[in-house]
XYZ file of C-alpha atoms in Angstrom:
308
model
C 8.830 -129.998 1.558
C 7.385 -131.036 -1.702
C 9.471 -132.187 -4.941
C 7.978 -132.153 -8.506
C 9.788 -134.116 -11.256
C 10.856 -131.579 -14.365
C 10.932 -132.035 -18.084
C 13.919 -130.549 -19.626
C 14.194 -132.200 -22.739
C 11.473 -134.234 -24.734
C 8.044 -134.277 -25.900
C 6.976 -132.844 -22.576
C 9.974 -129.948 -21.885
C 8.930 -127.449 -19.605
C 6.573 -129.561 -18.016
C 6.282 -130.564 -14.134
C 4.927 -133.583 -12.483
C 4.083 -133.336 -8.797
C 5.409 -136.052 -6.364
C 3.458 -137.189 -3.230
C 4.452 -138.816 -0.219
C 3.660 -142.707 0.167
C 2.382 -142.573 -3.488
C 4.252 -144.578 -6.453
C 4.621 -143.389 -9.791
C 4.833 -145.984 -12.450
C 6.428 -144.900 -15.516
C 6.437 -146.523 -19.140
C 4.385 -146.636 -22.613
C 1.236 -148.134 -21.493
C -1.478 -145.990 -21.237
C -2.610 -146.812 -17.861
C 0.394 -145.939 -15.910
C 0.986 -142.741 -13.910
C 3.376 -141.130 -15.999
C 2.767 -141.826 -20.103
C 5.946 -141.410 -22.326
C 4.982 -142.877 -25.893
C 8.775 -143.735 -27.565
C 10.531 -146.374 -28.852
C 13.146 -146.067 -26.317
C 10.444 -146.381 -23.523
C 9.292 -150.120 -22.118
C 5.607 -150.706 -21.535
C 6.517 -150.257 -17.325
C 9.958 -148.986 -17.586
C 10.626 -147.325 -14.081
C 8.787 -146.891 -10.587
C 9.594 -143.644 -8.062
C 8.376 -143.414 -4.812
C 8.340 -141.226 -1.606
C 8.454 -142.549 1.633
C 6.364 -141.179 4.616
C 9.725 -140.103 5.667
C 10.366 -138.189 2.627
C 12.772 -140.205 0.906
C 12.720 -140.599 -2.898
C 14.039 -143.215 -4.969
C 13.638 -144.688 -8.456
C 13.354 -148.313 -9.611
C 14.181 -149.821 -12.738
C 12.087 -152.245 -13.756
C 13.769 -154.051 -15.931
C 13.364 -152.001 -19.164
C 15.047 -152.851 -22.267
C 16.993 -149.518 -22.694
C 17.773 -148.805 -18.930
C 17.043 -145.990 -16.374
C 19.959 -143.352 -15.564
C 20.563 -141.075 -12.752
C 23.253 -138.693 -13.105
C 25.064 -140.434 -16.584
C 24.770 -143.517 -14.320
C 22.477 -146.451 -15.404
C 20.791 -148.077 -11.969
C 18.382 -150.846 -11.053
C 17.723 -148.923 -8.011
C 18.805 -145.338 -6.581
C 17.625 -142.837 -3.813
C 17.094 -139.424 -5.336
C 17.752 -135.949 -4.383
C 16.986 -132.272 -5.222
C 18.693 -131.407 -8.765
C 19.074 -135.282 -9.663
C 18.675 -135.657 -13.681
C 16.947 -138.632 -14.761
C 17.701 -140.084 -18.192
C 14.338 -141.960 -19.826
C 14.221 -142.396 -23.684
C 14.874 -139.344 -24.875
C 13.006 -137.939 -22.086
C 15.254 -135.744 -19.283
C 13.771 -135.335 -16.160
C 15.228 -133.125 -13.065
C 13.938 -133.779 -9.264
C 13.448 -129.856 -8.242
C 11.834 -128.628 -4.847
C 8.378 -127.228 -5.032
C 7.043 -123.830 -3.577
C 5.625 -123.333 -0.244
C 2.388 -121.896 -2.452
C 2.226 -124.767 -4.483
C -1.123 -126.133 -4.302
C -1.745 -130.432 -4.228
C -2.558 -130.926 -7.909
C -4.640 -134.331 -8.422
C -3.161 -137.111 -11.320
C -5.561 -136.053 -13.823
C -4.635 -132.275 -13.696
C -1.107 -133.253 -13.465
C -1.188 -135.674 -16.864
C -3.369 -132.620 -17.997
C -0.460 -130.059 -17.514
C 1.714 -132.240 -19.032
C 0.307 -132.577 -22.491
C -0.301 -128.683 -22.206
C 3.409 -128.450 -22.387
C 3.613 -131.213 -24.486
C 1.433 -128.922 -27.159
C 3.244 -125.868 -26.397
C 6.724 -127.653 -27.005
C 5.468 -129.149 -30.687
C 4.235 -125.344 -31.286
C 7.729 -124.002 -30.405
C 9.398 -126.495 -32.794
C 8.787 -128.632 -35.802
C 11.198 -131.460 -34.165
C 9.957 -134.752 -34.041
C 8.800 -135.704 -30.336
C 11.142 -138.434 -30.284
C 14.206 -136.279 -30.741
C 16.064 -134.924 -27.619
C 15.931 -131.103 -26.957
C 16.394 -128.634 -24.392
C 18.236 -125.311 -23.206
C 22.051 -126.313 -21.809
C 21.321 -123.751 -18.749
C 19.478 -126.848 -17.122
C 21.655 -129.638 -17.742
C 25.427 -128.062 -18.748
C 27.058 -130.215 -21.410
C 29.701 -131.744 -19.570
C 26.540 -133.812 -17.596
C 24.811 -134.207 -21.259
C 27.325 -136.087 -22.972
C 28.111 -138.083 -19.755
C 24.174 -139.313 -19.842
C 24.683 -139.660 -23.797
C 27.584 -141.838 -22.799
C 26.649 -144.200 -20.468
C 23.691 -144.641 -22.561
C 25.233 -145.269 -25.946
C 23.373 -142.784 -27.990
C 23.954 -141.755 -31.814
C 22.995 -139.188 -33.405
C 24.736 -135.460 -33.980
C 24.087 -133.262 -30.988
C 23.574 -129.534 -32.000
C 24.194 -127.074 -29.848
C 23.054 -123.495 -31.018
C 23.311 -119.582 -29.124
C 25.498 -116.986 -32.215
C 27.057 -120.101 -32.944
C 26.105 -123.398 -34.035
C 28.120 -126.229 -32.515
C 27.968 -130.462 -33.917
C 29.115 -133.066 -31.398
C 28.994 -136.294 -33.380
C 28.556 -139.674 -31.575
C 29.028 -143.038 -31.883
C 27.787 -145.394 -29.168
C 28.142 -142.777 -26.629
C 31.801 -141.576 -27.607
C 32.364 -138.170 -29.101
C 34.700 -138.676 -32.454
C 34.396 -135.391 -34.088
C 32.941 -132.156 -33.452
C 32.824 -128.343 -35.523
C 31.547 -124.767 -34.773
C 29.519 -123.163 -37.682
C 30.454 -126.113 -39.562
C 34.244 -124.231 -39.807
C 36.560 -127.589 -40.320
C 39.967 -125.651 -40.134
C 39.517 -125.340 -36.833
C 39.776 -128.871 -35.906
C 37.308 -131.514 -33.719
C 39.682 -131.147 -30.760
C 39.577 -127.136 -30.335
C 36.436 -126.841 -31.453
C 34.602 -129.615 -28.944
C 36.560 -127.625 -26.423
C 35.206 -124.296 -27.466
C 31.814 -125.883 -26.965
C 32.607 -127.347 -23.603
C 32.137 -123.495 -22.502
C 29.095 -122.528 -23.794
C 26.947 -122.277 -20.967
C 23.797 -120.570 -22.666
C 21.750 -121.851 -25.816
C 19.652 -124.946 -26.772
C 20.560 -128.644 -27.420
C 19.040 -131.096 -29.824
C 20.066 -134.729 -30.639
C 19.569 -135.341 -34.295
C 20.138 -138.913 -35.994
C 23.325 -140.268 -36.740
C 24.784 -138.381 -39.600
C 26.846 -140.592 -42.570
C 29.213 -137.899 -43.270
C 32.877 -139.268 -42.715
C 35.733 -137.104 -41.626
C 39.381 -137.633 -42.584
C 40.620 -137.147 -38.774
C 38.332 -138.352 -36.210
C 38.510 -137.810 -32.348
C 40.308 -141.121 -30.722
C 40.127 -140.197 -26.969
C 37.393 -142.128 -24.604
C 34.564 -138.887 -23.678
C 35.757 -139.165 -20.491
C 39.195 -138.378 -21.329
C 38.259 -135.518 -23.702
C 35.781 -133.607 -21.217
C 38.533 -133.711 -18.638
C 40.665 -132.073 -20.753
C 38.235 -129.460 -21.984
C 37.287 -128.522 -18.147
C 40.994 -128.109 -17.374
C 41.453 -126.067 -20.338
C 38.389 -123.686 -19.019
C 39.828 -123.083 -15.960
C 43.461 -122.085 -17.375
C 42.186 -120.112 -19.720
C 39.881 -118.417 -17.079
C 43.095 -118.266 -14.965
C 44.731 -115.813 -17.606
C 41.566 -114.134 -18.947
C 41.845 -111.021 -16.693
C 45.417 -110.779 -18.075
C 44.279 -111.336 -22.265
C 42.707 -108.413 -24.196
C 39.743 -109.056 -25.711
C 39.824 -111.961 -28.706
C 38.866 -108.819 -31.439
C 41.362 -106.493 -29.962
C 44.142 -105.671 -33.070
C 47.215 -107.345 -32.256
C 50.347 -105.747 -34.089
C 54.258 -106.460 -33.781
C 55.990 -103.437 -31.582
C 57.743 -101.000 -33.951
C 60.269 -100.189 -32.856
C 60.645 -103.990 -31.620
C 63.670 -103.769 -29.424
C 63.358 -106.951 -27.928
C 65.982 -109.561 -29.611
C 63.564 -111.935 -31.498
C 67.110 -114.850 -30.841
C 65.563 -114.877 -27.582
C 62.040 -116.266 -28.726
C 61.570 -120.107 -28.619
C 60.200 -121.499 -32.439
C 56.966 -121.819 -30.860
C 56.713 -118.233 -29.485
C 58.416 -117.690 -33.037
C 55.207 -119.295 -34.318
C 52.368 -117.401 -32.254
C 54.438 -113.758 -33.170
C 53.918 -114.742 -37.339
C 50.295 -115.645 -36.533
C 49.875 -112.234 -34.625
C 51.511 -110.476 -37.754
C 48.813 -112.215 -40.520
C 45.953 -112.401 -38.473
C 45.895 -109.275 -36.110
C 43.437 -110.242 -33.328
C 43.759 -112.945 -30.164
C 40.658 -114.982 -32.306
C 42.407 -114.732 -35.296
C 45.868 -116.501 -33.721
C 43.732 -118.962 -31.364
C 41.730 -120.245 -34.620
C 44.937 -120.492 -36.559
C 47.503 -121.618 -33.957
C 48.628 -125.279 -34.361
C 48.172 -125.284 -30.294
C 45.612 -125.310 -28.193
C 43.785 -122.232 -27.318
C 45.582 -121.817 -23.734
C 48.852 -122.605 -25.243
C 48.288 -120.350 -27.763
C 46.794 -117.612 -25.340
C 49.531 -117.696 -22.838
C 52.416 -117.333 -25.909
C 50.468 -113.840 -26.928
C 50.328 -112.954 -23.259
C 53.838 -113.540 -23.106
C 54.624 -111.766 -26.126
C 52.830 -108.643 -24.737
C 54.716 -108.565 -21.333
C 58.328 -108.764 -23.280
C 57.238 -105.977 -25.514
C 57.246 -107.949 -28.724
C 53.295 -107.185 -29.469
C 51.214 -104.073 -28.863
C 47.438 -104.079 -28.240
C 45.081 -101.265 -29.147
């Protein structure tokens, strides 16, 4: 079983780096090491990896200034296995299991293939190389923002498929984010929203000066736990909810007594009246977007609201 170490993000995204048994690799900025990453963020010899004649993998850090991380976690030393992320200046690497066909590719072909997809990345985009990029189907964004966490990054990360999405952070903590750039929304529904996206590309820009009147005050931690318990309740009633551009309209006749609606199911019924669609209410309901779901779900089983 062979294991090749995979770009996916940085100057070399796309690219693969063969591992062989009983054979280090050493990597860091200078130019005579195994595995050349020319950053800022990178020390001279900033990690070591090495496979065992038993197969075993593990990484070393060797005592760089800006750290090594495996999985959001920053380590001195780790074993590694298959689907690992490693976090190295802006550099994302994934351990991934190698074909049976594979041929053994020698260091020099394998620094060669590298800077091939080094020059077909810079040809793909006009980014600088020492910006982060990549697609979110190989590291979802939940595991992103944990690796952006633990290692204290700034910068605005931009998150694009028919919608743009702007995570903004500080040291590692998330304090505001907005789809399409749409403020009314709100940074807590709208980091949620982006929680979900499991499709598109990624790219850390710099730290943007913009201020924002209400900012974000729970720790990342706190905030992606929410959003992933929000997925799965709203995933729990999707079946049930018609589609977020279906028109939404009060019954007529309503026979149901409208005494017997609470304010807040008061609330979500006005928001169906000016705004006639699920999306509509969820972008304009005060609640969240399960709250907010299950009240027009509601509303629909006691005959208060018609879909069609």
């Amino acid at each position: 079983m062979t294991y090749a170490l995979k770009f996916i993000s940085g100057k070399y995204q796309g690219g693969e780096f063969p591992l062989k048994t009983e054979k280090q690799i050493v990597i860091g900025r200078s130019s005579e090491l195994d595995m050349v990453l020319v950053e800022d963020m990178v020390s001279r010899k900033h990690a070591r990896i090495v496979v065992n004649g038993a197969g075993q993998i593990s990484i070393e850090d060797l005592g760089s200034t800006n750290g090594t991380f495996v999985n959001g976690e920053k380590v001195k030393q780790a074993t590694l296995k298959e689907g690992d992320r490693i976090l190295i200046g802006t550099s994302i690497l994934k351990l991934i299991q190698q074909g049976a066909g594979v041929g053994e590719v020698d260091d020099a072909m394998a620094k060669q293939k590298l800077e091939e997809a080094a020059a077909a990345q810079a040809a793909r985009t006009s980014t600088k190389a020492s910006s982060m990029t990549g697609k979110i189907e190989e590291i979802p964004l939940p595991d992103l923002l944990q690796l952006f966490h633990t290692s204290k990054k700034n910068g605005v990360l931009v998150v694009s498929n028919e919608n743009e999405g702007k995570i903004y952070l500080r040291q590692g903590r998330v304090y505001y984010a907005v789809i399409d750039d749409n403020h009314n929304l709100g940074p807590q529904k709208s980091f949620n929203r982006i929680i979900t996206w499991e499709q598109g590309d990624f790219e850390l820009r710099p730290a943007d000066p913009q201020e924002f009147m209400v900012e974000l005050d729970s720790s990342t931690e706190a905030l992606l736990m929410d959003a992933l318990r929000q997925l799965d309740e709203y995933k729990r009633i999707q079946k049930e909810l018609p589609a977020t551009s279906t028109h939404l309209s009060l019954a007529s006749p309503m026979t149901a007594p409208l005494r017997e609606l609470t304010p807040e199911l008061l609330d979500v019924l006005q928001a169906v009246h000016n705004y006639g669609s699920l999306g509509g209410v969820l972008d304009h309901s005060e609640q969240d977007d399960v709250v907010a779901a299950e009240a027009v779900l509601q509303l629909i089983k006691r005959e208060y609201v018609r879909a069609s």
